[in-house]
Amino acid sequence: MRIMQARNLSRARWAHVIFAVWVAVAIPAVAQDWIRTGTGLGMEKVRLAVPDFAASAQAPQNPDLLKVFNTTLWNDLDNAGIFDMVSKSFYPLALPGNPPDVRFDAWNTPPPNASMLAFGNLGATGNNMTIQGWLYDVKNITSPQVLGKQYTDAATADAARRTAHKFADEIIFRLGGGIAGIAESQIFFVSSRSGHKEIWGMDYDGENQHQITRLGTISLSPRISPDGTRLAFSAATKSGWEIQMYSMDLNRLLSFPRFGGTNLSPAWSPDGARLAFSSSRSGDPEIYVVDQSGANLKRLTISKMPDVSPVWNRKTGAQIAWVSGRTDLPQIYTMESDGTNIQRMTDQGYAVSPAWSPNGQFLVFSWIRHYGPGAPGAEDIYIMDIASKQWVQLTHDGGRNDFPSWSPDGRHIVFQSSRSGGEQIWSMLADGSNQKQLTTTGSNTQPNWSWK
């Protein structure tokens, strides 16, 4: 009898969750060595010194521009997860603004003992700003220059931030194994701060938060296209829950077919040619695929229990991971992109919200490993090696953690968490370290990191 009661409770709980997601969405609501994500590889980090850039001209706006640039550049490089940032308290008194100013013996020996030095200058003249930046290998005195760049832009704080992102990404690309940096990437998410659940965007570090949609309804599950030109999401319309398509170039909705039933959680294939999504058009939620225009609808799953939350293998596009209730509680599954070769990935508890890593080797997802009456379970983010099914827990009992999404470099993960009280967006390195809160205003959920 107790077994039957527990089973009935779990079925009721799963049905309740599907109901909450599909019908009542109007209600506000240390890694191990085998993780080869670009962090936690057991390799020594590059020891990098980044003194504040100097003023190259006397202009009243220079101090403010320099403050924005220097803070942004430092944070970008510190957030990269591949550098041992030399504390500024170890720097010599004379800081370089130009190559002739560099005293190698002051930087390549203790206390700074730096391997690399990023330095430069900024100057505003009228409405224009010029920034020069260099990256030096201070251990190589005869041929130290690794990078030299000059940028010209408007003399504004936004331009100073933008230029700092560009220079940081140049440094990360050269010192991070040829993997592009993420300082210019964007994160899209759902926010209630306007009074409705709308789609918002922000820089990768939480700056420049801005509203994208103004539909005055409920919008969920934003997914930016690989080329960054279109944003797919689901919204409550007069005809029901429909997949919506928004042009980032035109700043308006595009025409997209209606499929009938409740349609949620669109996901782009890595070539941008197809969309997978969950639809109840056949009666219960199943996974479907369409062309980017919404044509050539194809059903992939057939199950009497819900199939939801599809996501593509971001490297190959040949597989899809999704959540299914076909074995009672929701679990993570994978299949070929034509619906064949179904494999179950999680073996217990309550697993949802899969996201596939850019290198195609990992899934991150939200997992209550011990689920049921009286179970001491917590909803945390986990990472799993797909081939071996080994997993590591990345968050630890800090509220409810859900909806993870990978950065384009595979070194970072963004997710939603209730650890600070309400639902907010957080980021961390892919080994679970360096967890930072990115949003504070309103309720902010379901983040999606841009592809580049």
Coordinates of C-alpha atoms in Angstrom, one line a residue:
M1 CA 0.0 0.0 0.0
R2 CA 2.8 2.5 0.9
I3 CA 4.5 1.7 -2.4
M4 CA 1.3 2.4 -4.3
Q5 CA 0.8 5.6 -2.4
A6 CA 4.3 6.8 -3.1
R7 CA 4.0 5.9 -6.7
N8 CA 0.7 7.7 -6.9
L9 CA 2.2 10.7 -5.2
S10 CA 5.1 10.8 -7.6
R11 CA 2.7 10.6 -10.6
A12 CA 0.6 13.3 -9.1
R13 CA 3.7 15.5 -8.5
W14 CA 4.9 15.0 -12.2
A15 CA 1.4 15.7 -13.5
H16 CA 1.3 18.8 -11.2
V17 CA 4.6 20.1 -12.6
I18 CA 3.5 19.6 -16.2
F19 CA 0.2 21.3 -15.4
A20 CA 2.2 24.2 -13.8
V21 CA 4.5 24.6 -16.8
W22 CA 2.0 24.0 -19.6
V23 CA -1.2 25.5 -18.2
A24 CA -0.6 27.7 -15.2
V25 CA 2.5 29.5 -16.4
A26 CA 0.6 32.8 -15.7
I27 CA 1.4 32.3 -12.0
P28 CA 4.6 34.3 -11.1
A29 CA 6.6 32.0 -10.0
V30 CA 34.3 21.0 -7.2
A31 CA 34.7 19.6 -10.6
Q32 CA 36.9 16.5 -11.2
D33 CA 39.8 16.1 -13.6
W34 CA 37.6 14.4 -16.3
I35 CA 35.7 17.6 -16.8
R36 CA 37.4 19.0 -19.9
T37 CA 35.5 22.2 -20.2
G38 CA 38.4 24.6 -20.2
T39 CA 38.5 24.9 -16.4
G40 CA 39.8 22.5 -13.8
L41 CA 42.2 20.9 -16.1
G42 CA 45.0 20.7 -13.6
M43 CA 47.1 23.1 -15.7
E44 CA 48.9 26.1 -14.2
K45 CA 47.0 29.3 -15.0
V46 CA 48.8 32.2 -16.8
R47 CA 49.9 34.7 -14.2
L48 CA 48.7 38.0 -15.6
A49 CA 49.2 41.6 -14.4
V50 CA 46.8 44.3 -15.6
P51 CA 47.7 47.7 -14.3
D52 CA 45.2 50.6 -14.8
F53 CA 45.5 52.2 -18.3
A54 CA 47.1 55.7 -18.2
A55 CA 45.6 58.9 -19.5
S56 CA 47.1 59.9 -22.8
A57 CA 45.5 63.3 -23.0
Q58 CA 44.1 66.0 -20.7
A59 CA 40.4 66.0 -21.0
P60 CA 37.7 66.4 -18.3
Q61 CA 36.0 63.1 -19.3
N62 CA 39.2 61.0 -19.1
P63 CA 38.9 60.0 -15.4
D64 CA 35.4 58.7 -15.8
L65 CA 36.2 56.9 -19.1
L66 CA 39.3 55.3 -17.6
K67 CA 37.4 54.1 -14.5
V68 CA 34.8 52.3 -16.7
F69 CA 37.5 50.9 -19.0
N70 CA 39.9 49.7 -16.3
T71 CA 37.1 48.1 -14.2
T72 CA 35.6 46.3 -17.1
L73 CA 38.9 45.0 -18.5
W74 CA 40.0 43.7 -15.1
N75 CA 36.6 42.0 -14.5
D76 CA 36.6 40.4 -18.0
L77 CA 40.0 38.9 -17.5
D78 CA 39.3 37.8 -13.9
N79 CA 36.0 36.2 -15.0
A80 CA 37.7 34.3 -17.8
G81 CA 38.8 31.5 -15.4
I82 CA 42.1 30.9 -17.1
F83 CA 44.3 33.5 -15.4
D84 CA 46.0 33.9 -12.1
M85 CA 45.4 37.7 -11.7
V86 CA 48.3 39.4 -10.0
S87 CA 47.0 41.6 -7.2
K88 CA 47.5 45.3 -7.8
S89 CA 49.0 45.6 -4.3
F90 CA 52.1 43.8 -5.8
Y91 CA 52.6 46.2 -8.7
P92 CA 55.5 48.6 -8.9
L93 CA 54.9 52.3 -8.4
A94 CA 55.7 53.2 -12.0
L95 CA 52.9 51.9 -14.2
P96 CA 53.4 51.7 -18.0
G97 CA 51.2 53.5 -20.4
N98 CA 53.4 52.9 -23.4
P99 CA 55.9 50.2 -24.4
P100 CA 59.0 52.2 -23.5
D101 CA 57.7 52.5 -19.9
V102 CA 57.8 48.8 -19.2
R103 CA 60.5 47.8 -16.8
F104 CA 60.7 44.0 -17.2
D105 CA 62.6 43.3 -14.0
A106 CA 59.9 45.1 -12.0
W107 CA 57.2 42.8 -13.4
N108 CA 58.8 39.4 -14.1
T109 CA 60.3 39.0 -10.6
P110 CA 58.6 38.9 -7.1
P111 CA 56.5 40.3 -5.8
P112 CA 54.4 40.5 -9.0
N113 CA 56.3 37.7 -10.7
A114 CA 54.0 38.0 -13.8
S115 CA 54.3 36.0 -17.0
M116 CA 52.1 38.4 -19.0
L117 CA 51.4 42.1 -18.7
A118 CA 48.4 43.9 -20.3
F119 CA 48.8 47.7 -20.3
G120 CA 48.0 50.8 -22.3
N121 CA 46.5 54.2 -22.4
L122 CA 43.2 56.1 -23.1
G123 CA 42.6 59.6 -24.3
A124 CA 39.6 61.6 -25.3
T125 CA 39.6 64.5 -27.7
G126 CA 36.3 66.2 -28.2
N127 CA 33.7 63.5 -28.9
N128 CA 36.2 60.9 -29.8
M129 CA 38.3 58.4 -27.7
T130 CA 41.4 56.5 -28.6
I131 CA 42.6 53.5 -26.7
Q132 CA 45.9 51.7 -27.2
G133 CA 46.6 48.4 -25.6
W134 CA 49.4 45.9 -25.5
L135 CA 50.0 42.4 -24.2
Y136 CA 53.6 41.6 -23.3
D137 CA 55.3 38.4 -22.4
V138 CA 57.5 39.9 -19.7
K139 CA 59.6 36.7 -19.4
N140 CA 60.7 37.2 -23.0
I141 CA 62.6 40.4 -22.9
T142 CA 64.0 40.2 -26.5
S143 CA 60.6 39.8 -28.2
P144 CA 57.9 40.5 -25.6
Q145 CA 55.0 41.8 -27.7
V146 CA 52.1 39.3 -28.0
L147 CA 49.4 41.8 -29.0
G148 CA 49.1 45.4 -29.9
K149 CA 45.8 47.1 -30.6
Q150 CA 44.4 50.6 -31.2
Y151 CA 40.7 51.4 -30.9
T152 CA 38.8 54.6 -31.8
D153 CA 35.2 55.2 -30.7
A154 CA 32.9 57.8 -29.2
A155 CA 34.0 59.2 -25.9
T156 CA 31.2 57.6 -23.9
A157 CA 31.0 55.1 -21.0
D158 CA 29.3 52.6 -23.2
A159 CA 32.1 52.8 -25.8
A160 CA 34.7 52.4 -23.1
R161 CA 33.0 49.3 -21.8
R162 CA 32.6 47.9 -25.3
T163 CA 36.3 48.5 -26.1
A164 CA 37.4 46.9 -22.8
H165 CA 35.4 43.8 -23.8
K166 CA 37.1 43.7 -27.2
F167 CA 40.6 44.0 -25.8
A168 CA 39.8 41.4 -23.1
D169 CA 38.6 39.0 -25.8
E170 CA 41.7 39.5 -27.8
I171 CA 43.9 38.6 -24.8
I172 CA 41.7 35.6 -23.9
F173 CA 41.9 34.3 -27.5
R174 CA 45.7 34.4 -27.5
L175 CA 46.3 33.0 -24.1
G176 CA 43.3 30.7 -23.8
G177 CA 44.2 28.1 -26.5
G178 CA 42.6 29.9 -29.4
I179 CA 39.1 29.8 -27.9
A180 CA 37.2 33.0 -28.4
G181 CA 36.4 35.1 -25.3
I182 CA 32.9 35.8 -24.2
A183 CA 33.1 39.4 -23.0
E184 CA 31.1 40.5 -26.0
S185 CA 28.4 37.8 -25.7
Q186 CA 24.9 38.3 -24.5
I187 CA 22.5 36.6 -22.1
F188 CA 18.7 36.6 -22.8
F189 CA 16.2 35.9 -20.0
V190 CA 12.6 36.3 -18.7
S191 CA 12.0 39.2 -16.3
S192 CA 8.9 40.4 -14.5
R193 CA 10.2 43.9 -13.6
S194 CA 8.0 45.7 -16.2
G195 CA 4.8 44.1 -14.7
H196 CA 4.6 41.4 -17.3
K197 CA 7.0 38.5 -18.1
E198 CA 8.9 39.8 -21.0
I199 CA 12.2 38.9 -22.7
W200 CA 15.2 40.9 -21.7
G201 CA 18.9 40.9 -22.6
M202 CA 22.1 41.9 -20.9
D203 CA 25.9 41.7 -21.3
Y204 CA 27.5 38.5 -20.1
D205 CA 28.5 40.2 -16.8
G206 CA 25.0 41.5 -16.0
E207 CA 25.6 45.0 -17.3
N208 CA 23.3 46.8 -19.8
Q209 CA 20.1 45.1 -18.9
H210 CA 17.4 46.0 -21.4
Q211 CA 13.9 45.0 -22.3
I212 CA 13.4 43.4 -25.7
T213 CA 9.8 42.4 -26.0
R214 CA 6.8 44.5 -25.0
L215 CA 3.9 42.1 -25.6
G216 CA 2.1 42.7 -22.3
T217 CA 1.5 39.0 -21.8
I218 CA 3.7 36.1 -20.6
S219 CA 6.8 35.2 -22.6
L220 CA 9.0 32.3 -21.7
S221 CA 12.0 30.2 -22.9
P222 CA 14.0 32.7 -25.0
R223 CA 16.5 31.1 -27.4
I224 CA 18.8 33.2 -29.5
S225 CA 19.7 31.9 -33.0
P226 CA 23.3 30.8 -33.6
D227 CA 23.9 33.9 -35.8
G228 CA 22.3 36.2 -33.2
T229 CA 19.7 37.6 -35.7
R230 CA 16.5 35.9 -34.3
L231 CA 15.1 35.2 -30.9
A232 CA 12.6 32.3 -30.6
F233 CA 10.4 32.1 -27.5
S234 CA 7.0 30.9 -26.4
A235 CA 4.2 33.4 -25.5
A236 CA 0.6 33.3 -24.3
T237 CA -1.5 34.6 -27.2
K238 CA -5.2 34.8 -27.9
S239 CA -5.0 31.4 -29.6
G240 CA -3.0 29.8 -26.9
W241 CA 0.7 29.2 -26.2
E242 CA 2.6 29.7 -29.5
I243 CA 6.2 29.8 -30.7
Q244 CA 7.1 33.4 -31.5
M245 CA 10.0 34.7 -33.6
Y246 CA 11.6 38.1 -33.0
S247 CA 14.0 39.8 -35.3
M248 CA 17.0 41.3 -33.5
D249 CA 17.8 43.4 -36.6
L250 CA 14.3 44.8 -37.2
N251 CA 13.3 44.9 -33.5
R252 CA 9.9 43.3 -34.1
L253 CA 8.0 40.0 -34.3
L254 CA 8.2 38.0 -37.5
S255 CA 5.5 35.8 -38.9
F256 CA 5.6 32.2 -37.7
P257 CA 3.1 29.4 -38.1
R258 CA 0.7 28.3 -35.4
F259 CA 0.7 24.6 -34.6
G260 CA -2.3 24.1 -32.3
G261 CA -2.1 22.9 -28.7
T262 CA 0.4 24.3 -26.3
N263 CA 3.8 25.0 -27.8
L264 CA 6.9 25.6 -25.5
S265 CA 10.6 25.6 -25.3
P266 CA 12.0 26.2 -28.8
A267 CA 15.6 25.2 -29.4
W268 CA 17.9 26.0 -32.3
S269 CA 20.0 23.5 -34.2
P270 CA 23.6 24.6 -34.4
D271 CA 23.3 25.4 -38.1
G272 CA 20.3 27.6 -37.4
A273 CA 18.3 25.7 -40.0
R274 CA 15.8 23.9 -37.6
L275 CA 13.9 24.4 -34.4
A276 CA 12.9 21.7 -32.0
F277 CA 10.1 22.4 -29.5
S278 CA 7.5 20.7 -27.4
S279 CA 3.8 20.7 -28.5
S280 CA 0.6 19.2 -27.3
R281 CA -1.0 19.4 -30.7
S282 CA -1.5 15.6 -30.7
G283 CA -3.0 15.6 -27.2
D284 CA 0.0 15.3 -24.9
P285 CA 3.4 17.1 -25.0
E286 CA 5.7 15.6 -27.6
I287 CA 8.9 16.8 -29.3
Y288 CA 8.6 18.2 -32.8
V289 CA 11.1 19.7 -35.3
V290 CA 10.5 22.3 -38.0
D291 CA 12.5 24.3 -40.4
Q292 CA 13.6 27.8 -39.3
S293 CA 10.6 29.2 -41.2
G294 CA 8.2 26.8 -39.3
A295 CA 7.7 24.5 -42.3
N296 CA 8.1 20.7 -42.6
L297 CA 6.7 19.8 -39.2
K298 CA 8.0 16.4 -38.0
R299 CA 7.1 14.6 -34.8
L300 CA 10.1 12.8 -33.0
T301 CA 8.6 11.3 -29.8
I302 CA 5.7 9.0 -29.1
S303 CA 4.8 8.6 -25.4
K304 CA 1.8 8.7 -23.2
M305 CA 3.7 10.9 -20.7
P306 CA 5.0 14.4 -21.4
D307 CA 8.1 15.0 -23.5
V308 CA 9.5 18.5 -23.1
S309 CA 12.5 20.8 -23.1
P310 CA 14.5 19.7 -26.2
V311 CA 18.1 20.8 -26.8
W312 CA 20.5 20.0 -29.6
N313 CA 24.0 18.7 -29.5
R314 CA 25.7 22.1 -30.1
K315 CA 28.7 20.6 -31.8
T316 CA 27.2 18.1 -34.2
G317 CA 23.5 18.8 -34.4
A318 CA 23.0 15.0 -34.7
Q319 CA 21.4 14.4 -31.3
I320 CA 18.7 16.0 -29.1
A321 CA 18.5 15.8 -25.3
W322 CA 15.1 16.3 -23.7
V323 CA 13.0 15.6 -20.6
S324 CA 10.5 12.7 -20.6
G325 CA 8.1 11.3 -18.0
R326 CA 7.8 7.9 -19.7
T327 CA 9.3 6.2 -16.7
D328 CA 7.2 8.2 -14.2
L329 CA 9.3 11.0 -12.7
P330 CA 11.0 13.3 -15.3
Q331 CA 14.4 12.1 -16.5
I332 CA 16.9 13.3 -19.1
Y333 CA 17.1 11.3 -22.4
T334 CA 19.0 11.6 -25.6
M335 CA 18.0 10.6 -29.2
E336 CA 19.3 11.0 -32.7
S337 CA 17.8 14.1 -34.4
D338 CA 15.5 11.8 -36.3
G339 CA 14.0 10.4 -33.1
T340 CA 15.9 7.1 -33.1
N341 CA 18.4 5.5 -30.6
I342 CA 16.7 6.7 -27.4
Q343 CA 19.0 6.6 -24.4
R344 CA 18.2 7.4 -20.8
M345 CA 20.9 9.5 -19.1
T346 CA 19.7 10.0 -15.5
D347 CA 18.6 7.0 -13.3
Q348 CA 16.9 8.5 -10.3
G349 CA 15.2 11.5 -8.7
Y350 CA 13.8 14.4 -10.7
A351 CA 15.9 15.7 -13.6
V352 CA 14.9 18.6 -15.9
S353 CA 16.3 21.5 -18.0
P354 CA 19.2 19.9 -20.0
A355 CA 21.7 22.0 -21.9
W356 CA 24.3 20.6 -24.2
S357 CA 27.9 21.9 -24.0
P358 CA 29.6 23.6 -27.1
N359 CA 32.1 20.8 -27.3
G360 CA 29.3 18.2 -27.4
Q361 CA 30.7 16.2 -24.5
F362 CA 28.6 17.3 -21.6
L363 CA 25.1 17.9 -20.4
V364 CA 24.2 20.3 -17.5
F365 CA 20.8 20.0 -16.0
S366 CA 18.8 20.6 -12.8
W367 CA 18.5 17.5 -10.6
I368 CA 16.7 16.6 -7.4
R369 CA 18.6 13.3 -6.9
H370 CA 16.6 12.2 -3.9
Y371 CA 13.0 13.0 -4.6
G372 CA 9.9 11.9 -2.7
P373 CA 8.1 12.1 0.6
G374 CA 10.6 12.9 3.4
A375 CA 13.6 12.9 1.0
P376 CA 16.3 15.4 1.8
G377 CA 16.6 16.4 -1.8
A378 CA 17.7 19.8 -3.1
E379 CA 17.4 21.2 -6.7
D380 CA 20.9 21.7 -7.9
I381 CA 22.9 22.0 -11.1
Y382 CA 24.9 19.0 -12.3
I383 CA 27.2 18.3 -15.1
M384 CA 27.4 14.9 -16.8
D385 CA 29.9 13.4 -19.2
I386 CA 27.7 11.9 -21.9
A387 CA 29.9 9.0 -22.9
S388 CA 30.5 7.7 -19.3
K389 CA 27.5 9.1 -17.6
Q390 CA 29.7 10.3 -14.8
W391 CA 28.4 13.4 -13.1
V392 CA 29.5 16.1 -10.7
Q393 CA 27.3 18.4 -8.6
L394 CA 28.1 22.1 -9.3
T395 CA 25.7 23.9 -6.9
H396 CA 25.1 22.8 -3.3
D397 CA 21.9 23.4 -1.4
G398 CA 21.7 27.1 -2.2
G399 CA 17.9 27.4 -3.0
R400 CA 16.4 26.1 -6.1
N401 CA 18.8 26.0 -9.1
D402 CA 17.4 25.5 -12.6
F403 CA 17.6 26.3 -16.3
P404 CA 21.4 26.2 -16.9
S405 CA 22.8 27.5 -20.2
W406 CA 26.4 27.3 -21.5
S407 CA 28.6 30.2 -22.5
P408 CA 30.0 30.0 -26.1
D409 CA 33.5 29.2 -24.8
G410 CA 32.3 26.2 -22.7
R411 CA 34.0 27.7 -19.6
H412 CA 31.0 29.2 -17.9
I413 CA 27.3 28.4 -17.1
V414 CA 24.5 30.8 -16.4
F415 CA 21.4 29.6 -14.4
Q416 CA 18.5 30.8 -12.2
S417 CA 18.6 30.4 -8.5
S418 CA 16.4 31.3 -5.5
R419 CA 19.3 31.4 -3.1
S420 CA 19.0 35.1 -2.5
G421 CA 15.3 35.0 -1.9
G422 CA 13.6 35.6 -5.2
E423 CA 14.5 34.0 -8.5
Q424 CA 17.6 35.6 -10.0
I425 CA 20.2 34.9 -12.7
W426 CA 23.6 33.7 -11.6
S427 CA 26.7 32.6 -13.4
M428 CA 29.6 30.3 -12.5
L429 CA 32.6 28.6 -14.1
A430 CA 31.8 25.2 -15.5
D431 CA 33.6 23.6 -12.6
G432 CA 31.1 25.2 -10.2
S433 CA 33.4 27.9 -8.9
N434 CA 33.1 31.7 -9.0
Q435 CA 29.4 31.9 -8.6
K436 CA 28.1 35.4 -9.1
Q437 CA 24.6 37.0 -9.1
L438 CA 23.9 39.0 -12.2
T439 CA 20.3 40.3 -11.7
T440 CA 18.6 41.9 -8.7
T441 CA 15.4 43.7 -9.9
G442 CA 12.1 41.8 -10.2
S443 CA 12.0 38.0 -10.8
N444 CA 14.5 36.9 -13.5
T445 CA 14.5 33.4 -14.9
Q446 CA 15.3 31.0 -17.8
P447 CA 18.6 32.5 -19.0
N448 CA 20.0 31.6 -22.5
W449 CA 23.5 32.5 -23.4
S450 CA 24.2 33.6 -27.0
W451 CA 26.2 31.3 -29.3
K452 CA 29.0 33.8 -29.8

